[in-house]
PDB file of C-alpha atoms in Angstrom:
ATOM      1  CA  MET W 150      18.948  61.722   1.934  1.00 49.00           C
ATOM      2  CA  SER W 151      20.588  58.963   0.014  1.00 44.00           C
ATOM      3  CA  ARG W 152      21.396  57.405   3.519  1.00 45.00           C
ATOM      4  CA  LYS W 153      17.692  57.743   4.373  1.00 47.00           C
ATOM      5  CA  LEU W 154      16.723  55.993   1.169  1.00 35.00           C
ATOM      6  CA  THR W 155      19.382  52.995   1.837  1.00 36.00           C
ATOM      7  CA  ILE W 156      17.725  52.306   5.440  1.00 42.00           C
ATOM      8  CA  ALA W 157      14.232  52.190   4.048  1.00 40.00           C
ATOM      9  CA  LEU W 158      15.649  50.013   1.559  1.00 39.00           C
ATOM     10  CA  MET W 159      17.514  47.733   4.067  1.00 43.00           C
ATOM     11  CA  ALA W 160      14.340  47.812   6.541  1.00 40.00           C
ATOM     12  CA  SER W 161      12.097  46.733   2.950  1.00 42.00           C
ATOM     13  CA  VAL W 162      14.313  44.085   2.275  1.00 40.00           C
ATOM     14  CA  ALA W 163      14.589  42.585   5.950  1.00 42.00           C
ATOM     15  CA  ILE W 164      10.481  43.004   6.311  1.00 43.00           C
ATOM     16  CA  LEU W 165      10.361  41.049   2.806  1.00 42.00           C
ATOM     17  CA  SER W 166      13.174  38.404   3.525  1.00 43.00           C
ATOM     18  CA  ALA W 167      11.182  37.904   6.973  1.00 46.00           C
ATOM     19  CA  GLY W 168       8.070  37.337   5.218  1.00 47.00           C
ATOM     20  CA  GLY W 169       9.586  35.449   2.874  1.00 45.00           C
ATOM     21  CA  MET W 170      10.792  32.869   5.370  1.00 44.00           C
ATOM     22  CA  ALA W 171       7.656  32.593   7.183  1.00 47.00           C
ATOM     23  CA  GLN W 172       5.965  31.440   4.081  1.00 47.00           C
ATOM     24  CA  ALA W 173       8.492  29.239   3.058  1.00 42.00           C
ATOM     25  CA  ARG W 174       8.253  27.854   6.706  1.00 46.00           C
ATOM     26  CA  GLN W 175       4.574  27.480   6.213  1.00 49.00           C
ATOM     27  CA  ALA W 176       5.318  25.661   2.570  1.00 47.00           C
ATOM     28  CA  ALA W 177       7.825  23.248   3.840  1.00 44.00           C
ATOM     29  CA  PRO W 178       6.397  19.769   4.023  1.00 55.00           C
ATOM     30  CA  ALA W 179       6.743  18.329   7.463  1.00 77.00           C
ATOM     31  CA  THR W 180       9.236  15.514   7.866  1.00 88.00           C
ATOM     32  CA  PRO W 181       6.782  12.258   8.139  1.00 92.00           C
ATOM     33  CA  HIS W 182       7.026  10.417  11.549  1.00 94.00           C
ATOM     34  CA  TYR W 183       7.268   7.418   9.773  1.00 96.00           C
ATOM     35  CA  SER W 184       9.564   6.248   6.379  1.00 96.00           C
ATOM     36  CA  VAL W 185      11.157   3.054   4.924  1.00 97.00           C
ATOM     37  CA  ASP W 186      13.842   3.757   7.007  1.00 97.00           C
ATOM     38  CA  THR W 187      11.953   3.295  10.516  1.00 97.00           C
ATOM     39  CA  LYS W 188      12.856   0.225  12.330  1.00 97.00           C
ATOM     40  CA  MET W 189       9.939  -2.276  12.185  1.00 96.00           C
ATOM     41  CA  ALA W 190       9.579  -2.730  15.898  1.00 96.00           C
ATOM     42  CA  ASP W 191       8.529   1.008  15.903  1.00 96.00           C
ATOM     43  CA  ILE W 192       6.134   0.643  13.166  1.00 96.00           C
ATOM     44  CA  PHE W 193       4.714  -2.527  14.925  1.00 95.00           C
ATOM     45  CA  ALA W 194       4.393  -0.720  18.302  1.00 95.00           C
ATOM     46  CA  ASP W 195       1.787   2.193  16.489  1.00 96.00           C
ATOM     47  CA  PRO W 196      -1.192   0.377  16.002  1.00 96.00           C
ATOM     48  CA  ALA W 197      -2.313   2.910  12.997  1.00 96.00           C
ATOM     49  CA  ALA W 198       1.391   2.223  11.527  1.00 96.00           C
ATOM     50  CA  ARG W 199       1.053  -1.403  11.994  1.00 95.00           C
ATOM     51  CA  ALA W 200      -2.420  -1.857   9.963  1.00 95.00           C
ATOM     52  CA  VAL W 201      -0.781   0.308   7.166  1.00 96.00           C
ATOM     53  CA  LEU W 202       2.191  -2.191   6.851  1.00 94.00           C
ATOM     54  CA  SER W 203       0.138  -4.887   7.406  1.00 92.00           C
ATOM     55  CA  GLU W 204      -2.764  -3.953   4.896  1.00 94.00           C
ATOM     56  CA  PHE W 205       0.141  -3.086   2.456  1.00 94.00           C
ATOM     57  CA  PHE W 206       1.990  -6.602   2.602  1.00 91.00           C
ATOM     58  CA  ARG W 207      -1.725  -8.481   2.446  1.00 90.00           C
ATOM     59  CA  LYS W 208      -2.257  -6.644  -0.781  1.00 92.00           C
ATOM     60  CA  ARG W 209       1.046  -7.584  -1.875  1.00 89.00           C
ATOM     61  CA  GLY W 210       0.648 -11.183  -0.930  1.00 88.00           C
ATOM     62  CA  GLU W 211      -2.477 -11.462  -2.472  1.00 90.00           C
ATOM     63  CA  ALA W 212      -1.300 -10.059  -5.774  1.00 89.00           C
ATOM     64  CA  ALA W 213       1.518 -12.668  -5.916  1.00 87.00           C
ATOM     65  CA  GLY W 214      -1.059 -15.401  -5.140  1.00 90.00           C
ATOM     66  CA  GLN W 215       0.372 -16.166  -1.714  1.00 87.00           C
ATOM     67  CA  PRO W 216      -1.870 -17.381   0.985  1.00 87.00           C
ATOM     68  CA  GLU W 217      -1.721 -15.066   4.318  1.00 85.00           C
ATOM     69  CA  ALA W 218       0.195 -16.770   6.535  1.00 86.00           C
ATOM     70  CA  PRO W 219      -1.307 -18.100   9.823  1.00 90.00           C
ATOM     71  CA  PRO W 220      -0.868 -15.719  13.019  1.00 90.00           C
ATOM     72  CA  GLU W 221       1.835 -18.224  14.422  1.00 93.00           C
ATOM     73  CA  GLU W 222       3.895 -17.665  11.607  1.00 92.00           C
ATOM     74  CA  GLN W 223       2.988 -13.849  11.374  1.00 89.00           C
ATOM     75  CA  ALA W 224       4.296 -13.501  14.843  1.00 91.00           C
ATOM     76  CA  ALA W 225       7.473 -15.528  14.281  1.00 93.00           C
ATOM     77  CA  THR W 226       8.367 -13.525  10.960  1.00 91.00           C
ATOM     78  CA  ALA W 227       7.782 -10.257  13.040  1.00 92.00           C
ATOM     79  CA  GLU W 228      10.171 -11.358  15.618  1.00 95.00           C
ATOM     80  CA  LEU W 229      12.817 -11.789  13.252  1.00 94.00           C
ATOM     81  CA  ILE W 230      12.549  -8.570  11.140  1.00 95.00           C
ATOM     82  CA  LYS W 231      12.009  -6.238  14.196  1.00 95.00           C
ATOM     83  CA  GLY W 232      15.185  -4.938  14.085  1.00 97.00           C
ATOM     84  CA  LEU W 233      15.411  -3.875  10.422  1.00 97.00           C
ATOM     85  CA  SER W 234      13.750  -1.454   8.366  1.00 97.00           C
ATOM     86  CA  PRO W 235      11.483  -1.951   5.345  1.00 97.00           C
ATOM     87  CA  ARG W 236      14.565  -0.789   3.369  1.00 96.00           C
ATOM     88  CA  GLU W 237      17.108  -3.002   4.880  1.00 97.00           C
ATOM     89  CA  LEU W 238      14.410  -5.909   4.420  1.00 95.00           C
ATOM     90  CA  ALA W 239      14.074  -5.138   0.876  1.00 95.00           C
ATOM     91  CA  GLY W 240      17.370  -6.816   0.447  1.00 95.00           C
ATOM     92  CA  PHE W 241      15.777 -10.202   1.054  1.00 93.00           C
ATOM     93  CA  PRO W 242      14.367 -11.336  -1.978  1.00 90.00           C
ATOM     94  CA  GLN W 243      11.366 -13.076   0.166  1.00 85.00           C
ATOM     95  CA  ALA W 244      10.277  -9.599   1.426  1.00 87.00           C
ATOM     96  CA  ASN W 245       8.960  -9.140  -2.228  1.00 86.00           C
ATOM     97  CA  LEU W 246       9.954  -5.347  -2.040  1.00 92.00           C
ATOM     98  CA  ASP W 247      11.140  -3.991  -5.032  1.00 93.00           C
ATOM     99  CA  GLU W 248      12.115   0.066  -5.542  1.00 95.00           C
ATOM    100  CA  GLU W 249       8.498   0.811  -6.661  1.00 96.00           C
ATOM    101  CA  ALA W 250       7.011  -1.393  -3.824  1.00 95.00           C
ATOM    102  CA  LEU W 251       9.430   0.588  -1.183  1.00 96.00           C
ATOM    103  CA  LYS W 252       8.064   3.990  -2.615  1.00 97.00           C
ATOM    104  CA  ALA W 253       4.670   2.840  -2.412  1.00 96.00           C
ATOM    105  CA  LEU W 254       5.036   1.723   1.144  1.00 96.00           C
ATOM    106  CA  GLY W 255       7.321   5.035   2.136  1.00 96.00           C
ATOM    107  CA  GLU W 256       3.864   6.930   1.166  1.00 96.00           C
ATOM    108  CA  ALA W 257       1.702   5.084   2.922  1.00 96.00           C
ATOM    109  CA  LEU W 258       3.696   5.149   6.139  1.00 97.00           C
ATOM    110  CA  ALA W 259       4.523   8.845   5.551  1.00 96.00           C
ATOM    111  CA  LYS W 260       0.284   9.574   5.781  1.00 96.00           C
ATOM    112  CA  VAL W 261       0.724   7.760   9.485  1.00 96.00           C
ATOM    113  CA  PRO W 262       0.761  10.683  12.212  1.00 94.00           C
ATOM    114  CA  ALA W 263       3.233  10.311  15.014  1.00 91.00           C
ATOM    115  CA  PRO W 264       1.115   8.835  17.978  1.00 89.00           C
ATOM    116  CA  ALA W 265      -0.031  11.109  20.671  1.00 83.00           C
ATOM    117  CA  ALA W 266       2.334  11.939  23.395  1.00 73.00           C
ATOM    118  CA  GLY W 267       1.656   9.744  26.795  1.00 61.00           C
ATOM    119  CA  PRO W 268       2.425  11.478  30.226  1.00 54.00           C
ATOM    120  CA  ALA W 269       5.518  13.650  30.393  1.00 50.00           C
ATOM    121  CA  GLY W 270       8.736  11.202  30.016  1.00 44.00           C
ATOM    122  CA  SER W 271       6.704   8.113  28.489  1.00 45.00           C
ATOM    123  CA  MET W 272       7.220   6.945  24.973  1.00 46.00           C
ATOM    124  CA  PRO W 273       4.422   5.107  23.307  1.00 46.00           C
ATOM    125  CA  GLY W 274       4.711   1.556  23.449  1.00 46.00           C
ATOM    126  CA  ALA W 275       7.649   1.643  26.575  1.00 44.00           C
ATOM    127  CA  SER W 276       7.578  -0.877  29.068  1.00 39.00           C
ATOM    128  CA  ALA W 277       7.047  -0.541  32.654  1.00 38.00           C
ATOM    129  CA  THR W 278      11.040  -0.608  32.668  1.00 36.00           C
ATOM    130  CA  GLY W 279      10.667   2.820  30.832  1.00 40.00           C
ATOM    131  CA  THR W 280      12.755   1.120  27.724  1.00 38.00           C
ATOM    132  CA  ALA W 281      11.061   1.185  24.268  1.00 42.00           C
ATOM    133  CA  PRO W 282      10.085  -2.276  22.271  1.00 42.00           C
ATOM    134  CA  GLY W 283      13.230  -3.661  20.992  1.00 40.00           C
ATOM    135  CA  ALA W 284      15.667  -1.637  22.698  1.00 40.00           C
ATOM    136  CA  HIS W 285      18.041  -3.806  25.047  1.00 38.00           C
TER     137      HIS W 285
END
């Protein structure tokens, strides 16, 4: 009799554990596609992420009383920083990114969904040579 009870308890624990694990998987937040550790080139390659980044820096500049840079200057700056992540960029005082700003930017980027996958084997933003932007 005690053996049947032991087997029944083990089965119950297994069932409850499996149910608990399923609930834990459902409750666990998905890892965001973009963060403050994502390279700027990858953020620039996705129009939705680029829009979030542009709006974030536009508001930061506006709050600091800085005029918006002309498009040529913005393009030159983008070329210079494409290999850096926002966290790495924060090491430069000109970036105007303190810990609070990095946190806010990270939260905004985390809301941007991953870009839709293209045809099999292709990467969003990939060139005709099959390499991602900024990959040499």
